[in-house]
mmCIF file of C-alpha atoms and ligand atoms in Angstrom:
data_model
loop_
_atom_site.group_PDB
_atom_site.id
_atom_site.type_symbol
_atom_site.label_atom_id
_atom_site.label_comp_id
_atom_site.label_asym_id
_atom_site.label_seq_id
_atom_site.Cartn_x
_atom_site.Cartn_y
_atom_site.Cartn_z
ATOM 1 C CA MET V 1 6.919 -6.662 23.881
ATOM 2 C CA ILE V 2 6.163 -6.762 20.077
ATOM 3 C CA THR V 3 4.298 -3.821 18.714
ATOM 4 C CA LEU V 4 2.604 -4.509 15.115
ATOM 5 C CA ALA V 5 1.725 -1.691 13.126
ATOM 6 C CA LEU V 6 -1.358 -2.088 11.160
ATOM 7 C CA SER V 7 -4.083 0.017 9.220
ATOM 8 C CA LYS V 8 -7.612 -0.258 9.790
ATOM 9 C CA GLY V 9 -10.022 -1.653 7.179
ATOM 10 C CA ARG V 10 -8.444 -4.279 4.537
ATOM 11 C CA ILE V 11 -5.105 -4.650 5.826
ATOM 12 C CA PHE V 12 -6.283 -5.153 9.417
ATOM 13 C CA GLU V 13 -8.973 -7.608 8.280
ATOM 14 C CA GLU V 14 -6.842 -9.642 6.011
ATOM 15 C CA THR V 15 -3.842 -9.855 8.550
ATOM 16 C CA LEU V 16 -6.193 -11.469 11.187
ATOM 17 C CA PRO V 17 -5.883 -14.997 9.542
ATOM 18 C CA LEU V 18 -1.976 -14.663 9.391
ATOM 19 C CA LEU V 19 -1.895 -13.424 13.198
ATOM 20 C CA ALA V 20 -4.254 -16.397 14.027
ATOM 21 C CA ALA V 21 -1.522 -18.624 12.360
ATOM 22 C CA ALA V 22 1.004 -17.276 14.866
ATOM 23 C CA GLY V 23 -1.499 -17.774 17.872
ATOM 24 C CA ILE V 24 -2.259 -14.072 18.020
ATOM 25 C CA GLN V 25 -5.967 -12.689 18.431
ATOM 26 C CA VAL V 26 -6.611 -8.960 18.890
ATOM 27 C CA LEU V 27 -9.062 -8.455 21.597
ATOM 28 C CA GLU V 28 -10.741 -5.252 20.444
ATOM 29 C CA ASP V 29 -12.502 -4.544 17.227
ATOM 30 C CA PRO V 30 -10.721 -1.193 15.475
ATOM 31 C CA GLU V 31 -14.222 -0.593 14.039
ATOM 32 C CA LYS V 32 -15.838 -0.116 17.234
ATOM 33 C CA SER V 33 -13.089 0.953 19.663
ATOM 34 C CA ARG V 34 -11.294 4.242 19.529
ATOM 35 C CA LYS V 35 -8.099 2.923 20.897
ATOM 36 C CA LEU V 36 -5.265 3.224 19.041
ATOM 37 C CA ILE V 37 -3.066 0.651 20.630
ATOM 38 C CA LEU V 38 -5.093 -2.703 21.134
ATOM 39 C CA PRO V 39 -4.353 -5.630 23.238
ATOM 40 C CA THR V 40 -4.042 -9.243 22.001
ATOM 41 C CA ASN V 41 -4.209 -12.526 23.790
ATOM 42 C CA ARG V 42 -0.593 -12.613 24.371
ATOM 43 C CA ASP V 43 0.997 -10.340 26.734
ATOM 44 C CA ASP V 44 4.053 -9.742 24.688
ATOM 45 C CA VAL V 45 2.320 -8.569 21.467
ATOM 46 C CA ARG V 46 0.096 -5.501 20.887
ATOM 47 C CA VAL V 47 -1.100 -3.671 17.737
ATOM 48 C CA VAL V 48 -0.862 -0.122 17.050
ATOM 49 C CA LEU V 49 -3.457 1.394 14.559
ATOM 50 C CA VAL V 50 -1.883 3.949 12.032
ATOM 51 C CA ARG V 51 -2.727 5.336 8.507
ATOM 52 C CA ALA V 52 -1.689 2.745 5.804
ATOM 53 C CA THR V 53 0.873 5.381 4.472
ATOM 54 C CA ASP V 54 2.325 5.725 7.986
ATOM 55 C CA VAL V 55 3.223 2.092 8.833
ATOM 56 C CA PRO V 56 6.594 2.096 7.098
ATOM 57 C CA THR V 57 7.503 5.504 8.934
ATOM 58 C CA TYR V 58 6.601 3.687 12.339
ATOM 59 C CA VAL V 59 8.442 0.478 11.417
ATOM 60 C CA GLN V 60 11.605 2.258 10.025
ATOM 61 C CA HIS V 61 11.942 4.399 13.199
ATOM 62 C CA GLY V 62 10.879 1.867 15.778
ATOM 63 C CA GLY V 63 7.465 3.155 16.848
ATOM 64 C CA ALA V 64 6.758 -0.494 15.958
ATOM 65 C CA ASP V 65 8.771 -3.708 15.277
ATOM 66 C CA ILE V 66 6.914 -4.901 12.411
ATOM 67 C CA GLY V 67 3.994 -3.877 10.401
ATOM 68 C CA VAL V 68 1.920 -4.451 6.995
ATOM 69 C CA ALA V 69 1.958 -2.233 4.134
ATOM 70 C CA GLY V 70 1.207 -2.130 0.670
ATOM 71 C CA LYS V 71 3.962 -2.361 -2.000
ATOM 72 C CA ASP V 72 2.541 1.248 -3.340
ATOM 73 C CA VAL V 73 3.169 2.616 0.023
ATOM 74 C CA LEU V 74 6.345 1.323 0.449
ATOM 75 C CA ILE V 75 7.622 2.351 -2.811
ATOM 76 C CA GLU V 76 6.410 5.761 -2.300
ATOM 77 C CA HIS V 77 7.781 5.832 0.918
ATOM 78 C CA THR V 78 11.237 4.749 -0.232
ATOM 79 C CA GLY V 79 11.180 6.859 -3.386
ATOM 80 C CA SER V 80 12.092 3.819 -5.302
ATOM 81 C CA GLN V 81 11.906 0.058 -5.275
ATOM 82 C CA GLU V 82 15.372 -0.142 -3.897
ATOM 83 C CA GLY V 83 14.233 -0.707 -0.117
ATOM 84 C CA SER V 84 15.291 1.750 2.432
ATOM 85 C CA ASP V 85 17.492 1.739 5.525
ATOM 86 C CA GLY V 86 16.518 -0.128 8.821
ATOM 87 C CA LEU V 87 13.313 -1.455 7.169
ATOM 88 C CA TYR V 88 13.488 -5.049 6.121
ATOM 89 C CA GLN V 89 10.777 -6.746 3.984
ATOM 90 C CA PRO V 90 11.102 -10.303 4.309
ATOM 91 C CA LEU V 91 7.692 -11.731 2.977
ATOM 92 C CA ASP V 92 5.320 -10.758 0.387
ATOM 93 C CA LEU V 93 1.844 -11.930 2.262
ATOM 94 C CA ASN V 94 -0.276 -11.960 -0.959
ATOM 95 C CA ILE V 95 -3.104 -9.821 0.582
ATOM 96 C CA ALA V 96 -4.868 -6.670 -0.306
ATOM 97 C CA LYS V 97 -4.131 -7.574 -3.954
ATOM 98 C CA CYS V 98 -4.754 -4.806 -6.549
ATOM 99 C CA ARG V 99 -2.744 -3.190 -9.619
ATOM 100 C CA MET V 100 -1.594 0.112 -10.092
ATOM 101 C CA SER V 101 -2.849 1.557 -13.363
ATOM 102 C CA VAL V 102 -3.157 4.596 -15.678
ATOM 103 C CA ALA V 103 -6.503 5.446 -16.463
ATOM 104 C CA VAL V 104 -8.283 7.901 -18.695
ATOM 105 C CA ARG V 105 -11.674 9.267 -19.780
ATOM 106 C CA ALA V 106 -12.938 7.107 -22.579
ATOM 107 C CA ASP V 107 -12.889 9.948 -24.987
ATOM 108 C CA PHE V 108 -9.204 10.832 -24.407
ATOM 109 C CA ASP V 109 -6.771 8.682 -27.148
ATOM 110 C CA TYR V 110 -4.064 8.008 -24.860
ATOM 111 C CA ALA V 111 -2.109 5.896 -27.247
ATOM 112 C CA ALA V 112 -2.069 8.797 -29.874
ATOM 113 C CA ALA V 113 -0.902 11.172 -26.886
ATOM 114 C CA VAL V 114 1.996 8.915 -26.269
ATOM 115 C CA LYS V 115 2.623 8.540 -29.735
ATOM 116 C CA GLN V 116 2.607 12.128 -30.423
ATOM 117 C CA GLY V 117 4.886 12.787 -27.830
ATOM 118 C CA SER V 118 2.475 15.337 -26.110
ATOM 119 C CA ARG V 119 2.827 16.452 -22.524
ATOM 120 C CA ILE V 120 0.426 14.504 -20.327
ATOM 121 C CA ARG V 121 -1.388 15.893 -17.227
ATOM 122 C CA VAL V 122 -1.405 13.089 -14.661
ATOM 123 C CA ALA V 123 -2.952 13.255 -11.328
ATOM 124 C CA THR V 124 -2.196 10.659 -8.742
ATOM 125 C CA LYS V 125 -1.652 10.081 -5.072
ATOM 126 C CA TYR V 126 1.568 7.719 -6.067
ATOM 127 C CA THR V 127 4.003 10.492 -7.601
ATOM 128 C CA ALA V 128 6.976 8.210 -7.383
ATOM 129 C CA ILE V 129 5.290 5.053 -9.033
ATOM 130 C CA ALA V 130 4.051 7.536 -11.881
ATOM 131 C CA ARG V 131 7.259 9.325 -12.192
ATOM 132 C CA GLU V 132 9.277 6.540 -12.654
ATOM 133 C CA HIS V 133 6.917 4.561 -15.368
ATOM 134 C CA PHE V 134 6.590 7.515 -17.548
ATOM 135 C CA ALA V 135 10.452 8.408 -17.403
ATOM 136 C CA ASN V 136 10.951 4.728 -18.325
ATOM 137 C CA LYS V 137 8.454 5.070 -21.279
ATOM 138 C CA GLY V 138 9.912 8.309 -22.140
ATOM 139 C CA VAL V 139 6.702 9.987 -21.771
ATOM 140 C CA HIS V 140 6.638 13.929 -20.872
ATOM 141 C CA VAL V 141 4.018 14.318 -17.710
ATOM 142 C CA ASP V 142 3.113 16.942 -15.580
ATOM 143 C CA LEU V 143 2.247 15.350 -12.167
ATOM 144 C CA ILE V 144 -0.532 16.762 -9.963
ATOM 145 C CA LYS V 145 -0.295 15.373 -6.373
ATOM 146 C CA LEU V 146 -3.644 14.458 -4.961
ATOM 147 C CA TYR V 147 -4.512 12.719 -1.701
ATOM 148 C CA GLY V 148 -7.483 10.939 -2.908
ATOM 149 C CA SER V 149 -10.711 10.949 -5.289
ATOM 150 C CA MET V 150 -8.291 10.605 -8.262
ATOM 151 C CA GLU V 151 -11.137 9.738 -10.574
ATOM 152 C CA LEU V 152 -12.466 13.222 -10.275
ATOM 153 C CA ALA V 153 -9.442 14.767 -12.081
ATOM 154 C CA PRO V 154 -10.145 13.614 -15.505
ATOM 155 C CA LEU V 155 -13.780 14.425 -15.209
ATOM 156 C CA THR V 156 -13.284 17.893 -14.322
ATOM 157 C CA GLY V 157 -10.431 18.992 -16.726
ATOM 158 C CA LEU V 158 -7.898 19.016 -13.715
ATOM 159 C CA ALA V 159 -5.830 16.108 -15.526
ATOM 160 C CA ASP V 160 -5.724 13.842 -18.624
ATOM 161 C CA ALA V 161 -4.726 10.827 -16.719
ATOM 162 C CA ILE V 162 -4.725 9.276 -13.394
ATOM 163 C CA VAL V 163 -2.508 6.802 -11.752
ATOM 164 C CA ASP V 164 -4.502 4.914 -9.080
ATOM 165 C CA LEU V 165 -5.208 1.419 -7.812
ATOM 166 C CA VAL V 166 -7.664 -0.726 -9.336
ATOM 167 C CA SER V 167 -9.112 -4.040 -8.147
ATOM 168 C CA THR V 168 -12.804 -4.911 -9.444
ATOM 169 C CA GLY V 169 -12.564 -2.062 -11.640
ATOM 170 C CA ASN V 170 -15.931 -0.842 -10.467
ATOM 171 C CA THR V 171 -14.601 2.738 -9.216
ATOM 172 C CA LEU V 172 -13.403 3.496 -12.748
ATOM 173 C CA LYS V 173 -16.648 2.131 -14.405
ATOM 174 C CA ALA V 174 -18.711 4.209 -12.009
ATOM 175 C CA ASN V 175 -16.933 7.440 -13.185
ATOM 176 C CA LYS V 176 -16.813 6.573 -16.887
ATOM 177 C CA LEU V 177 -12.929 6.147 -16.890
ATOM 178 C CA VAL V 178 -11.107 3.323 -18.782
ATOM 179 C CA GLU V 179 -7.666 1.490 -17.837
ATOM 180 C CA VAL V 180 -5.167 2.101 -20.472
ATOM 181 C CA GLU V 181 -1.944 0.614 -18.691
ATOM 182 C CA GLU V 182 -0.972 -1.756 -15.949
ATOM 183 C CA ILE V 183 1.973 -0.296 -14.206
ATOM 184 C CA MET V 184 2.588 -3.213 -11.476
ATOM 185 C CA GLN V 185 0.696 -5.675 -9.530
ATOM 186 C CA ILE V 186 0.405 -4.563 -5.986
ATOM 187 C CA SER V 187 0.200 -6.711 -2.684
ATOM 188 C CA SER V 188 1.010 -6.235 0.926
ATOM 189 C CA ARG V 189 4.516 -7.025 2.624
ATOM 190 C CA LEU V 190 5.563 -7.758 6.305
ATOM 191 C CA VAL V 191 8.159 -4.895 7.009
ATOM 192 C CA VAL V 192 10.395 -5.403 10.173
ATOM 193 C CA ASN V 193 12.528 -3.038 12.149
ATOM 194 C CA GLN V 194 16.083 -4.304 11.583
ATOM 195 C CA ALA V 195 17.338 -3.339 15.176
ATOM 196 C CA SER V 196 14.308 -5.219 16.351
ATOM 197 C CA LEU V 197 15.152 -8.066 14.534
ATOM 198 C CA LYS V 198 18.359 -8.359 16.202
ATOM 199 C CA LEU V 199 17.194 -7.520 19.633
ATOM 200 C CA LYS V 200 14.042 -9.548 19.833
ATOM 201 C CA ARG V 201 15.225 -12.187 16.967
ATOM 202 C CA GLU V 202 13.299 -15.273 18.575
ATOM 203 C CA ALA V 203 10.193 -13.819 18.970
ATOM 204 C CA ILE V 204 10.108 -11.889 15.602
ATOM 205 C CA ARG V 205 11.370 -15.173 13.810
ATOM 206 C CA ALA V 206 8.225 -16.960 15.122
ATOM 207 C CA VAL V 207 6.026 -14.399 13.679
ATOM 208 C CA ILE V 208 7.475 -14.275 10.517
ATOM 209 C CA GLN V 209 7.508 -18.264 10.244
ATOM 210 C CA ALA V 210 3.924 -18.371 11.133
ATOM 211 C CA PHE V 211 2.833 -15.582 8.709
ATOM 212 C CA GLU V 212 4.733 -17.507 5.942
ATOM 213 C CA SER V 213 2.703 -20.827 6.653
ATOM 214 C CA ALA V 214 -0.352 -18.996 6.137
ATOM 215 C CA ILE V 215 0.226 -16.715 3.300
ATOM 216 C CA PRO V 216 -2.844 -17.194 1.053
ATOM 217 C CA GLN V 217 -2.380 -18.805 -2.654
HETATM 218 P P1 ATP K 301 -4.421 6.290 3.758
HETATM 219 O O1 ATP K 301 -5.411 5.908 4.947
HETATM 220 O O2 ATP K 301 -2.964 6.511 4.269
HETATM 221 O O3 ATP K 301 -4.916 7.333 2.782
HETATM 222 P P2 ATP K 301 -5.722 4.049 2.110
HETATM 223 O O4 ATP K 301 -6.728 4.766 2.334
HETATM 224 O O5 ATP K 301 -5.017 3.833 0.796
HETATM 225 O O6 ATP K 301 -4.294 4.867 2.820
HETATM 226 P P3 ATP K 301 -6.515 1.422 2.286
HETATM 227 O O7 ATP K 301 -7.669 1.864 1.744
HETATM 228 O O8 ATP K 301 -6.701 0.764 3.900
HETATM 229 O O9 ATP K 301 -5.547 2.911 2.998
HETATM 230 O O10 ATP K 301 -5.608 0.431 1.702
HETATM 231 C C1 ATP K 301 -4.454 -0.117 2.166
HETATM 232 C C2 ATP K 301 -3.610 -0.896 1.109
HETATM 233 O O11 ATP K 301 -4.401 -1.841 0.458
HETATM 234 C C3 ATP K 301 -3.198 -0.037 0.039
HETATM 235 O O12 ATP K 301 -1.830 0.545 0.357
HETATM 236 C C4 ATP K 301 -3.025 -0.929 -1.249
HETATM 237 O O13 ATP K 301 -1.944 -1.796 -1.194
HETATM 238 C C5 ATP K 301 -4.274 -1.990 -1.019
HETATM 239 N N1 ATP K 301 -5.576 -1.476 -1.686
HETATM 240 C C6 ATP K 301 -6.069 -0.302 -1.786
HETATM 241 N N2 ATP K 301 -7.164 -0.317 -2.497
HETATM 242 C C7 ATP K 301 -7.399 -1.682 -2.800
HETATM 243 C C8 ATP K 301 -8.445 -2.366 -3.408
HETATM 244 N N3 ATP K 301 -9.422 -1.743 -3.993
HETATM 245 N N4 ATP K 301 -8.295 -3.820 -3.300
HETATM 246 C C9 ATP K 301 -7.366 -4.273 -2.817
HETATM 247 N N5 ATP K 301 -6.416 -3.909 -2.279
HETATM 248 C C10 ATP K 301 -6.294 -2.584 -2.321
HETATM 249 C C1 PRP K 302 -9.163 1.954 -3.776
HETATM 250 C C2 PRP K 302 -8.705 2.721 -4.901
HETATM 251 C C3 PRP K 302 -9.832 2.880 -5.854
HETATM 252 C C4 PRP K 302 -10.480 1.619 -5.487
HETATM 253 C C5 PRP K 302 -10.515 0.347 -6.702
HETATM 254 O O1 PRP K 302 -10.116 2.809 -3.103
HETATM 255 O O2 PRP K 302 -8.291 4.218 -4.539
HETATM 256 O O3 PRP K 302 -10.596 3.936 -5.776
HETATM 257 O O4 PRP K 302 -9.947 1.082 -4.339
HETATM 258 O O5 PRP K 302 -11.252 -0.546 -6.144
HETATM 259 P P1 PRP K 302 -12.286 -1.147 -7.327
HETATM 260 O O6 PRP K 302 -11.298 -1.229 -8.610
HETATM 261 O O7 PRP K 302 -12.415 -2.577 -6.845
HETATM 262 O O8 PRP K 302 -13.302 -0.413 -7.394
HETATM 263 P P2 PRP K 302 -10.454 2.612 -1.419
HETATM 264 O O9 PRP K 302 -11.739 1.456 -1.731
HETATM 265 O O10 PRP K 302 -9.586 1.921 -0.590
HETATM 266 O O11 PRP K 302 -10.974 3.792 -0.806
HETATM 267 P P3 PRP K 302 -10.029 4.824 -0.331
HETATM 268 O O12 PRP K 302 -8.738 4.953 -1.221
HETATM 269 O O13 PRP K 302 -10.840 6.176 -0.113
HETATM 270 O O14 PRP K 302 -9.861 4.086 1.083
#
């Protein structure tokens, strides 16, 4: 049996065409079902639904053999861009594409604050990425950990800036924030448990190859 960990929403939706290329169809709609283990058309493949941030944990510790996770989630999980023990990342799937950026209120002069060497209060869910980014720039920051709705932090005076994901820019615009720095491009990767790769080599290799053939350009 191969267990594939996915999160509901965009990762699930954007992984479906890759699964189809591997001859795998998920038999239930996660938006309609309350089940957390979904059967597929193949007796030897099942999908488990977990929070996006939990995918690397499931795969690293063998709760799933393979999974799909954003680069943001993977860096935060490992605490760096180095990778982590037992978690193999063979493919960039080029799905769930966005960027990690710094954003501020339109009336906050970010360039001046950086130039003056002021301490900047930064609210984010992505503390590892933010810490590394500002350390590399030599900017002193006080990081404020949030779990969502980062856009609210500069509007309420909780922070001067946020580090968050941006795609269309609509969320920033709706909250009168402006993007002042792009930190990195983000997409989702296939992650594989290293022990599973040895024990279930043939089956997992076949999935990796099928996914590779169907990566969107
Ligand atoms: P959790 O449920 O653990 O809080 P989440 O709400 O961030 O996670 P999703 O919104 O489903 O989960 O995002 C999953 C992944 O999709 C993110 O890790 C990121 O890589 C990518 N992503 C997030 N927002 C966007 C976006 N607006 N456009 C494209 N990709 C995105
Ligand atoms: C993500 C991210 C931003 C938004 C950016 O949120 O946290 O708020 O997308 O996308 P945009 O630039 O196209 O507006 P998401 O839609 O995933 O909501 P969630 O984090 O609450 O799940």
